[in-house]
Short mmCIF file of C-alpha atoms and ligand atoms in Angstrom, two decimals:
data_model
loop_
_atom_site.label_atom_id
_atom_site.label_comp_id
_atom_site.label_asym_id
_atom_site.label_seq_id
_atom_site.Cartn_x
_atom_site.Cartn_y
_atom_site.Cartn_z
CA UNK A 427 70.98 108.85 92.14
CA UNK A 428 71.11 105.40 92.86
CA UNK A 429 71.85 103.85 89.80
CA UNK A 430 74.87 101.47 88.53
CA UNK A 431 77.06 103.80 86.02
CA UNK A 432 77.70 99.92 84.01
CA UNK A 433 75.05 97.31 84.66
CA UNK A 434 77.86 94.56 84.96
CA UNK A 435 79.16 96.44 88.29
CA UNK A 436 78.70 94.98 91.57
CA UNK A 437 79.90 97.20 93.43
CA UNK A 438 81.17 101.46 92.84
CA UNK A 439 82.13 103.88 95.31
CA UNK A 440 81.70 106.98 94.06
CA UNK A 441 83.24 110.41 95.53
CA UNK A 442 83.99 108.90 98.65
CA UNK A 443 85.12 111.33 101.79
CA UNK A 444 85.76 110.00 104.98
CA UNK A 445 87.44 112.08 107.91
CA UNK A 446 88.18 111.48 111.37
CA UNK A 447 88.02 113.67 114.17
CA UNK A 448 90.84 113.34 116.44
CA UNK A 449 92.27 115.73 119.47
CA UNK A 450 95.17 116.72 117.21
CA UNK A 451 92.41 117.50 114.42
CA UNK A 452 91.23 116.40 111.34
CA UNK A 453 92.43 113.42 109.74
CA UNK A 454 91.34 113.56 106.30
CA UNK A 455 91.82 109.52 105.05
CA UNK A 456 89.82 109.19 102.05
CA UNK A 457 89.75 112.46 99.70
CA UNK A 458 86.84 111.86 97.27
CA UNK A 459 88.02 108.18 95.87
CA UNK A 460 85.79 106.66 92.87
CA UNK A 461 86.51 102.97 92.10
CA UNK A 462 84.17 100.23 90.92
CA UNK A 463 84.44 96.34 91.02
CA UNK A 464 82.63 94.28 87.85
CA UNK A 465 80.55 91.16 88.69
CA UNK A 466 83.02 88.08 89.18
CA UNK A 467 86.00 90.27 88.20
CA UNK A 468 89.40 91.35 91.46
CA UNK A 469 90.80 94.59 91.52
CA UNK A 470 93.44 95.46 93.36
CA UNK A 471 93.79 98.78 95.85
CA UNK A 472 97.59 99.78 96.35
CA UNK A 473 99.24 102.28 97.78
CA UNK A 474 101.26 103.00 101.31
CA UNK A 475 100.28 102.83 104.47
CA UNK A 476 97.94 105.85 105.16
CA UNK A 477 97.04 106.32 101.52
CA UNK A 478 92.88 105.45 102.22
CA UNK A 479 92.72 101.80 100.66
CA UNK A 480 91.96 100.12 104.08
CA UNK A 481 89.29 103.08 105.20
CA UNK A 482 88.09 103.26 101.70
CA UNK A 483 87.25 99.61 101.79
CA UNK A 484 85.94 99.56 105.39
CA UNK A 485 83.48 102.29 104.23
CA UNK A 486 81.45 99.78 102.10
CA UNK A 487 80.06 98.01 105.24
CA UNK A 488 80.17 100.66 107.50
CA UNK A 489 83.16 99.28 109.86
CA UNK A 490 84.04 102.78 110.19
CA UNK A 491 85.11 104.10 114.29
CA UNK A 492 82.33 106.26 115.99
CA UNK A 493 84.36 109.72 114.88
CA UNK A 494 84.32 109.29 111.36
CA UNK A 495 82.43 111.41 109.23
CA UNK A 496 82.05 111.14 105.37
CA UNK A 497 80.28 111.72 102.56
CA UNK A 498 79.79 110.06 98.95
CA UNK A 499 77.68 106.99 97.60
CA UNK A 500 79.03 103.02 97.69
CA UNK A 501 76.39 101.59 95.70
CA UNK A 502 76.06 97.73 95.98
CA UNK A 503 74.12 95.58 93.20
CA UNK A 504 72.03 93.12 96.00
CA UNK A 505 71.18 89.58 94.88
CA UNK A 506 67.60 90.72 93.55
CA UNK A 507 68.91 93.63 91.45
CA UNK A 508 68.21 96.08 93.60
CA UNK A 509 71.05 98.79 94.30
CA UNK A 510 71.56 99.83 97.87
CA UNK A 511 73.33 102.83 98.96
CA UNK A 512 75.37 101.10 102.05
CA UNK A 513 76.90 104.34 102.87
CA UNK A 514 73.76 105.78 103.71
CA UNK A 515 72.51 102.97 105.85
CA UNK A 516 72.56 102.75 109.98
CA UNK A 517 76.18 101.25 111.46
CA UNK A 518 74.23 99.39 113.47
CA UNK A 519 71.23 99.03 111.04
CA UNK A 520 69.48 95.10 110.11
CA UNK A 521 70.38 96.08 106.37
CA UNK A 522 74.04 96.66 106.53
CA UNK A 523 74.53 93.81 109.23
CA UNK A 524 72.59 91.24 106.52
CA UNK A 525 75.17 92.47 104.17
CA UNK A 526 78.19 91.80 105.90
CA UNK A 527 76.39 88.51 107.11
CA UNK A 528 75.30 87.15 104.00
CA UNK A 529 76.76 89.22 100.99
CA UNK A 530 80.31 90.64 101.85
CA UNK A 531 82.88 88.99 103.98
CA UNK A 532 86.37 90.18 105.09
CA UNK A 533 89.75 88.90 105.67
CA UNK A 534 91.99 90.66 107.81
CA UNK A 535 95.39 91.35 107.91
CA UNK A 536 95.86 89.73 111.32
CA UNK A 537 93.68 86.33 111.98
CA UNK A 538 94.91 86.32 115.72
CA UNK A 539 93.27 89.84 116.65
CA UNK A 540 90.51 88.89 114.20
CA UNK A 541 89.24 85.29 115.42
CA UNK A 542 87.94 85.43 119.37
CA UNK A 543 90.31 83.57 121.29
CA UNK A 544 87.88 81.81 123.76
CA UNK A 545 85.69 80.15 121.27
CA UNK A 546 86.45 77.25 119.03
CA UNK A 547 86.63 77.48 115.62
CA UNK A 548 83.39 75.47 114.94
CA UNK A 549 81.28 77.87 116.98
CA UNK A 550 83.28 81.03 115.10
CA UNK A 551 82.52 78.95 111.67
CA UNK A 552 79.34 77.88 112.41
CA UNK A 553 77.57 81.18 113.55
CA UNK A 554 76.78 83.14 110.35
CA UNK A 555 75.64 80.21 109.20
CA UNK A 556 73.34 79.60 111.67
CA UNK A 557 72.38 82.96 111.62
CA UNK A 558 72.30 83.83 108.09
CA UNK A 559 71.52 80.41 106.27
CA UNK A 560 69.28 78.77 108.44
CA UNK A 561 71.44 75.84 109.19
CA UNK A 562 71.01 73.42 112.18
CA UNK A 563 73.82 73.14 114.39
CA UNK A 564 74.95 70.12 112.85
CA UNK A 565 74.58 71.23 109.27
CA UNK A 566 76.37 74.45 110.48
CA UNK A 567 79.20 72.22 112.03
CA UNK A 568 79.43 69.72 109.07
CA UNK A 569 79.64 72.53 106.81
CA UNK A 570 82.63 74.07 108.40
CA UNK A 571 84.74 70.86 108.35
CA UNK A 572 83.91 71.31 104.95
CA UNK A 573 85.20 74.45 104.87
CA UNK A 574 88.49 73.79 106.73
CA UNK A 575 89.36 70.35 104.05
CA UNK A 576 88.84 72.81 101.25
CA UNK A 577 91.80 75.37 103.00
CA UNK A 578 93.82 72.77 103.34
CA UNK A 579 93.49 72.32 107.03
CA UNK A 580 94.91 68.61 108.02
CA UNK A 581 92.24 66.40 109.98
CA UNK A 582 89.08 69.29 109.77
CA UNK A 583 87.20 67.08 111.90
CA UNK A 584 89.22 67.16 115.11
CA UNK A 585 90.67 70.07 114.72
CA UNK A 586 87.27 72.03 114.63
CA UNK A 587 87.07 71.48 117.80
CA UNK A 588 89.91 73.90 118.63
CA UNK A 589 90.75 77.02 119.82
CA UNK A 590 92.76 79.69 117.29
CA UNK A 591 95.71 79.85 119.90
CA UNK A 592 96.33 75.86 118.90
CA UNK A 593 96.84 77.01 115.38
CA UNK A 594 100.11 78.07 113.66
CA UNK A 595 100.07 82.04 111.54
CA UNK A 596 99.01 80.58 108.62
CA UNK A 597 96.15 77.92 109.24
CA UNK A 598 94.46 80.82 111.42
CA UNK A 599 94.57 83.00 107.87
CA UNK A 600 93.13 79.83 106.27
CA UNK A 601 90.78 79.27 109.21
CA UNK A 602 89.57 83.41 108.15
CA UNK A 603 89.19 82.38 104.48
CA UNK A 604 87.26 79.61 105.73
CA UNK A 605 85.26 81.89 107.72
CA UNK A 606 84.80 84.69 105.19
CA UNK A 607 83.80 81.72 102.69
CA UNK A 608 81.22 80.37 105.14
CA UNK A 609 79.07 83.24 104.44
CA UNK A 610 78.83 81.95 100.96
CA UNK A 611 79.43 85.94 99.71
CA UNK A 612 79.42 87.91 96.65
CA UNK A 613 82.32 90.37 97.26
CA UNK A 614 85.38 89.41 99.25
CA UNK A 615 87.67 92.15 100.73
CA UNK A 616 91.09 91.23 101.89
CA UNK A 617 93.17 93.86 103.50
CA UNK A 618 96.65 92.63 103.45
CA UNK A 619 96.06 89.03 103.96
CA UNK A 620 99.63 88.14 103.92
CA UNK A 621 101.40 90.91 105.85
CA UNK A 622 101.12 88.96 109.27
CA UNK A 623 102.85 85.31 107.01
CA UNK A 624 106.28 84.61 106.25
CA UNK A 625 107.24 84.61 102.48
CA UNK A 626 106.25 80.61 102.05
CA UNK A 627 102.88 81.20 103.56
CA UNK A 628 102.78 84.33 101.80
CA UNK A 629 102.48 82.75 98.07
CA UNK A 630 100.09 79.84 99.33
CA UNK A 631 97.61 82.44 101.01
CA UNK A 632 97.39 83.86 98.03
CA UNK A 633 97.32 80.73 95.83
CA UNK A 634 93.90 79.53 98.15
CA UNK A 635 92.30 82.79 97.48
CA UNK A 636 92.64 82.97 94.24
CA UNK A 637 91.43 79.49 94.10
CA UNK A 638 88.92 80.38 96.25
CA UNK A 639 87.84 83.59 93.97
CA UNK A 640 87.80 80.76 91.17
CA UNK A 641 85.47 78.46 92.31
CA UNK A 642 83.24 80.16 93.77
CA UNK A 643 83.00 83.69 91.19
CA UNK A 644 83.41 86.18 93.47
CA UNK A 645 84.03 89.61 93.03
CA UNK A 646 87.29 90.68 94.99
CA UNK A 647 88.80 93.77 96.18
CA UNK A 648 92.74 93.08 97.62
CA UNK A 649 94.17 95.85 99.73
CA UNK A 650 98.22 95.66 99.57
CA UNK A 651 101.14 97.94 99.90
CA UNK A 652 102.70 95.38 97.81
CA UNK A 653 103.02 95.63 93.64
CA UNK A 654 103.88 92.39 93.28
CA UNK A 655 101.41 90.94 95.70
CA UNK A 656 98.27 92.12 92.81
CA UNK A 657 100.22 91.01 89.58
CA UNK A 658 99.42 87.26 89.32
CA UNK A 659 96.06 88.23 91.26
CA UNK A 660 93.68 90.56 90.27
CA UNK A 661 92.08 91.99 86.48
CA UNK A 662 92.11 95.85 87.48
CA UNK A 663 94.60 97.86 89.86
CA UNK A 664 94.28 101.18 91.23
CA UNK A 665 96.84 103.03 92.94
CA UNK A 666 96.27 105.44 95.57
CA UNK A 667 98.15 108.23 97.11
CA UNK A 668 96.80 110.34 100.24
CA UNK A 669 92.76 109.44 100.10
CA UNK A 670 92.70 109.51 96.01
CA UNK A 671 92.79 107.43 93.01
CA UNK A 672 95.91 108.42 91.20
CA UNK A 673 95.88 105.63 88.52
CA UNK A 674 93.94 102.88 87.10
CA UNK A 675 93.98 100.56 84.68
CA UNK A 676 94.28 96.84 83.32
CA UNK A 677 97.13 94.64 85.26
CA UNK A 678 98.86 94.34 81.62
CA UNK A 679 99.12 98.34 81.27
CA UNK A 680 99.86 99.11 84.29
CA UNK A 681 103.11 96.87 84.44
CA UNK A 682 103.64 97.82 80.99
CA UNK A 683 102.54 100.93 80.73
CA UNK A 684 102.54 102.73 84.09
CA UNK A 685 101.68 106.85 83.43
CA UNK A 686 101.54 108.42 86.90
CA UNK A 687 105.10 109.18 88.64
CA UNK A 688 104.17 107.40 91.61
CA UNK A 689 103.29 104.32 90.17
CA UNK A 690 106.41 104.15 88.14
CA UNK A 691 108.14 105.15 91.47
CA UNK A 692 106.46 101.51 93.26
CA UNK A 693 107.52 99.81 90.04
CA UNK A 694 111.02 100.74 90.21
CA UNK A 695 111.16 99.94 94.01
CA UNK A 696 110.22 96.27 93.36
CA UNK A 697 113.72 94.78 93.76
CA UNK A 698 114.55 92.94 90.12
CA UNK A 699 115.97 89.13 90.04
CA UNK A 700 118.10 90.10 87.07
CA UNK A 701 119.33 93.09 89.04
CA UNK A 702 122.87 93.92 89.06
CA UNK A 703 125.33 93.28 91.99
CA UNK A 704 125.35 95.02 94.20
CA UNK A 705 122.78 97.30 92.41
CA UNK A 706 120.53 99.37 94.85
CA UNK A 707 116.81 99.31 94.67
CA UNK A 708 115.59 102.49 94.27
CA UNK A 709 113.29 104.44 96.36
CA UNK A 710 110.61 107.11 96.09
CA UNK A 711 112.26 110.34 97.96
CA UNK A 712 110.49 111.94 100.72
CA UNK A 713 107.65 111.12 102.82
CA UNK A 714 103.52 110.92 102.96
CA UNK A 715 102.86 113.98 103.96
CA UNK A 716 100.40 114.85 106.60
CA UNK A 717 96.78 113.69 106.56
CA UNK A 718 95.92 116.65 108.34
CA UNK A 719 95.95 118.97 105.69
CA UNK A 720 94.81 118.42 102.29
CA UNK A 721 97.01 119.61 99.58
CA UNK A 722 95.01 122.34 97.11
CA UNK A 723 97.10 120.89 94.25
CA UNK A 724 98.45 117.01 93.30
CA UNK A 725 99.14 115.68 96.77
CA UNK A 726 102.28 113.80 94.92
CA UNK A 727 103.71 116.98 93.75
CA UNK A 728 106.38 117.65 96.95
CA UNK A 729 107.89 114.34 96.41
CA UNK A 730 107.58 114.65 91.88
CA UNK A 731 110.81 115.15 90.19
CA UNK A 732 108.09 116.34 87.26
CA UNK A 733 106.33 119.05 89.59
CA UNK A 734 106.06 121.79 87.62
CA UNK A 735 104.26 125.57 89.46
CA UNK A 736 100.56 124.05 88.26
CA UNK A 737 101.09 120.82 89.95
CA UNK A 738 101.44 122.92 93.86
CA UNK A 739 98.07 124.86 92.78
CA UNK A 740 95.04 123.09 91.23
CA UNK A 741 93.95 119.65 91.32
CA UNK A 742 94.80 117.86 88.43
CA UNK A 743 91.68 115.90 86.68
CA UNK A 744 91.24 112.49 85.70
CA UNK A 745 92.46 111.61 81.97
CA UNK A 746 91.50 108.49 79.90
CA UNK A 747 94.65 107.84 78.12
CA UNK A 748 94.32 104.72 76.80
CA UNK A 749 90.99 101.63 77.02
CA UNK A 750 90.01 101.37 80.69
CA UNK A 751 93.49 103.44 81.49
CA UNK A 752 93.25 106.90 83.40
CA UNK A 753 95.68 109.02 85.25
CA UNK A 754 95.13 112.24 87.29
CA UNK A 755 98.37 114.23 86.58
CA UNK A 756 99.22 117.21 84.15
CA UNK A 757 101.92 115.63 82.64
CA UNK A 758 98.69 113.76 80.67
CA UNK A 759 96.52 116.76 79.14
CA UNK A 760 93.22 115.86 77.36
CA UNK A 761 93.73 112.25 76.70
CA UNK A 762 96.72 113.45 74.70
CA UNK A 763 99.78 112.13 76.55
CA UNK A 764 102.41 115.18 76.01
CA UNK A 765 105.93 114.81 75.06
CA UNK A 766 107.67 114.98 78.57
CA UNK A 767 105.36 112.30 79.89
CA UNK A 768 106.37 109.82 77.25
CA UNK A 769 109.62 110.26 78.81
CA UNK A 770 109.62 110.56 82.53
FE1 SF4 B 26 103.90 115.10 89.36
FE2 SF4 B 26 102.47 117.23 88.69
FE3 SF4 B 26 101.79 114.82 87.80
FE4 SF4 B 26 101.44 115.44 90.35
S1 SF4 B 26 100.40 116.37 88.59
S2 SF4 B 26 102.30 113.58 89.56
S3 SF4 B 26 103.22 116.71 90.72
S4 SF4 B 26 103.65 115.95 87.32
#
């Protein structure tokens, strides 16, 4: 059924499965993840590394390797209305290819892998909008020193003319926005976009791209590891742990408010200002556990100082605790939140 669940979505995935075959196996990435981004509205995707954000959000314009294999719906609300399935469109397919031209651009986590090292930055500008915008050369090449002043790229006009390898870390991740920008999109997705920056670059990145969200009202998803990355950035957050949603909710409750133990376990390991001396900052025991099996019960529960017997056995569902706030764990039962939850 391809039809929006809220008519002011742009974009929801819905059951999403994605698996890789491998020699060693299966990998199973993404176990059956629902999110859903409103029209001019940021969410947030957070977890660690291996949790299914990154695959999750490659899914939506196919930039999945040749051994994947999945299954699921990531409907997309196009310009005219109409919803599109991408999932079920060809890789290599016109449709999804004018999508990622025209509708949904990406920003990497590292711009020097990302931009082609042996062609300037006018022709790596310029060519979706050639392609996709009928520009002219020159309208293509005007447009991108455009692009680069409005980064914050010192003397666009010359330096257009370079090559990525003359640019420093962070004016190559402002040379991507620039790029993902020139598409003139509807849905951003940036996967890390800082992890490859030093600290200082790290808060103006993110300053520019929230700017950039701003002016022109575009829906964005941000992939981090990183709480504190999504706090100042995005409306909605949803947490992942191995392939699934585990939480979601409104920035405001989830800082205030966080329900699932896993969450409140990334909370606590954000190290504090006001912290004591010397005072440790505390970590969530254990490890990820494999991605080649999937757990029958909550895949959190082996590293859950709450596990209880029920927790290693069934999966638990997804509870709507409070407005636009839902938690899969059985510490929250019926949209009742039980005693011992109030106080883990
Ligand atoms: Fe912990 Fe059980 Fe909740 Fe999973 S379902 S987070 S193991 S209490």
């Amino acid at each position: 059924m391809n039809k929006m669940s809220n008519s002011n979505n742009l974009l929801e995935i819905r059951d999403l499965v994605v698996k890789f075959k491998t020699e060693e196996g299966i990998v199973n990435a993404v176990n059956g993840v629902n999110y859903s981004v409103p029209e001019g509205c940021s969410i947030g995707v957070v977890g660690e590394s291996g949790c299914g954000k990154t695959v999750s959000a490659y899914s939506i314009t196919r930039l999945l390797p040749k051994n994947a294999t999945f299954s699921g719906q990531i409907l997309y609300k196009e310009r005219n209305g109409k919803v599109t399935d991408t999932l079920a469109l060809p890789a290599e397919g016109k449709e999804i290819r004018r999508l990622r031209g025209r509708d949904i651009s990406m920003i990497f986590q590292e711009p020097m892998s990302s931009l082609s090292p042996v062609h300037t930055i006018n022709n790596q500008l310029s060519e979706a909008m050639i392609l996709f915008q009928n520009m002219s050369k020159q309208e293509a090449r005007e447009r991108s020193i455009e692009l680069l002043d409005l980064v914050g790229i010192p003397n666009p006009s010359r330096r257009v003319d370079e090559y990525p390898f003359q640019f420093s870390g962070g004016m190559r991740q402002r040379v991507m926005i620039a790029m993902a920008l020139a598409r003139n999109p509807r849905l951003l997705i940036a996967d890390e976009p800082t992890t490859a920056l030093d600290v200082t670059l790290q808060a103006q990145v993110l300053k520019l791209i929230q700017n950039m969200q701003n002016e022109f009202n575009l829906s964005m998803i941000l992939i981090t590891h990183d709480l504190g990355v999504v706090a100042h950035m995005v409306d909605y957050i949803y947490i992942m742990y191995l392939g699934r949603v585990v939480e979601r909710g409104k920035v405001v409750d989830i800082f205030d408010n966080p329900l699932h133990p896993y969450t409140k376990g990334l909370l606590n390991s954000i190290p504090k200002l006001k912290g004591k001396r010397g005072e440790r900052v505390s970590s969530i025991p254990g490890t990820v556990p494999s991605t080649y099996v999937v757990p029958v019960g909550c895949g959190f529960a082996a590293r859950c100082p709450y596990a209880k017997e029920q927790c290693f056995k069934e999966l638990p569902d997804r509870v709507l605790v409070e407005d636009e706030h839902e938690v899969s764990c059985f510490l929250f039962n019926g949209g009742e939140v039980k005693e011992d939850a109030a106080n883990a």
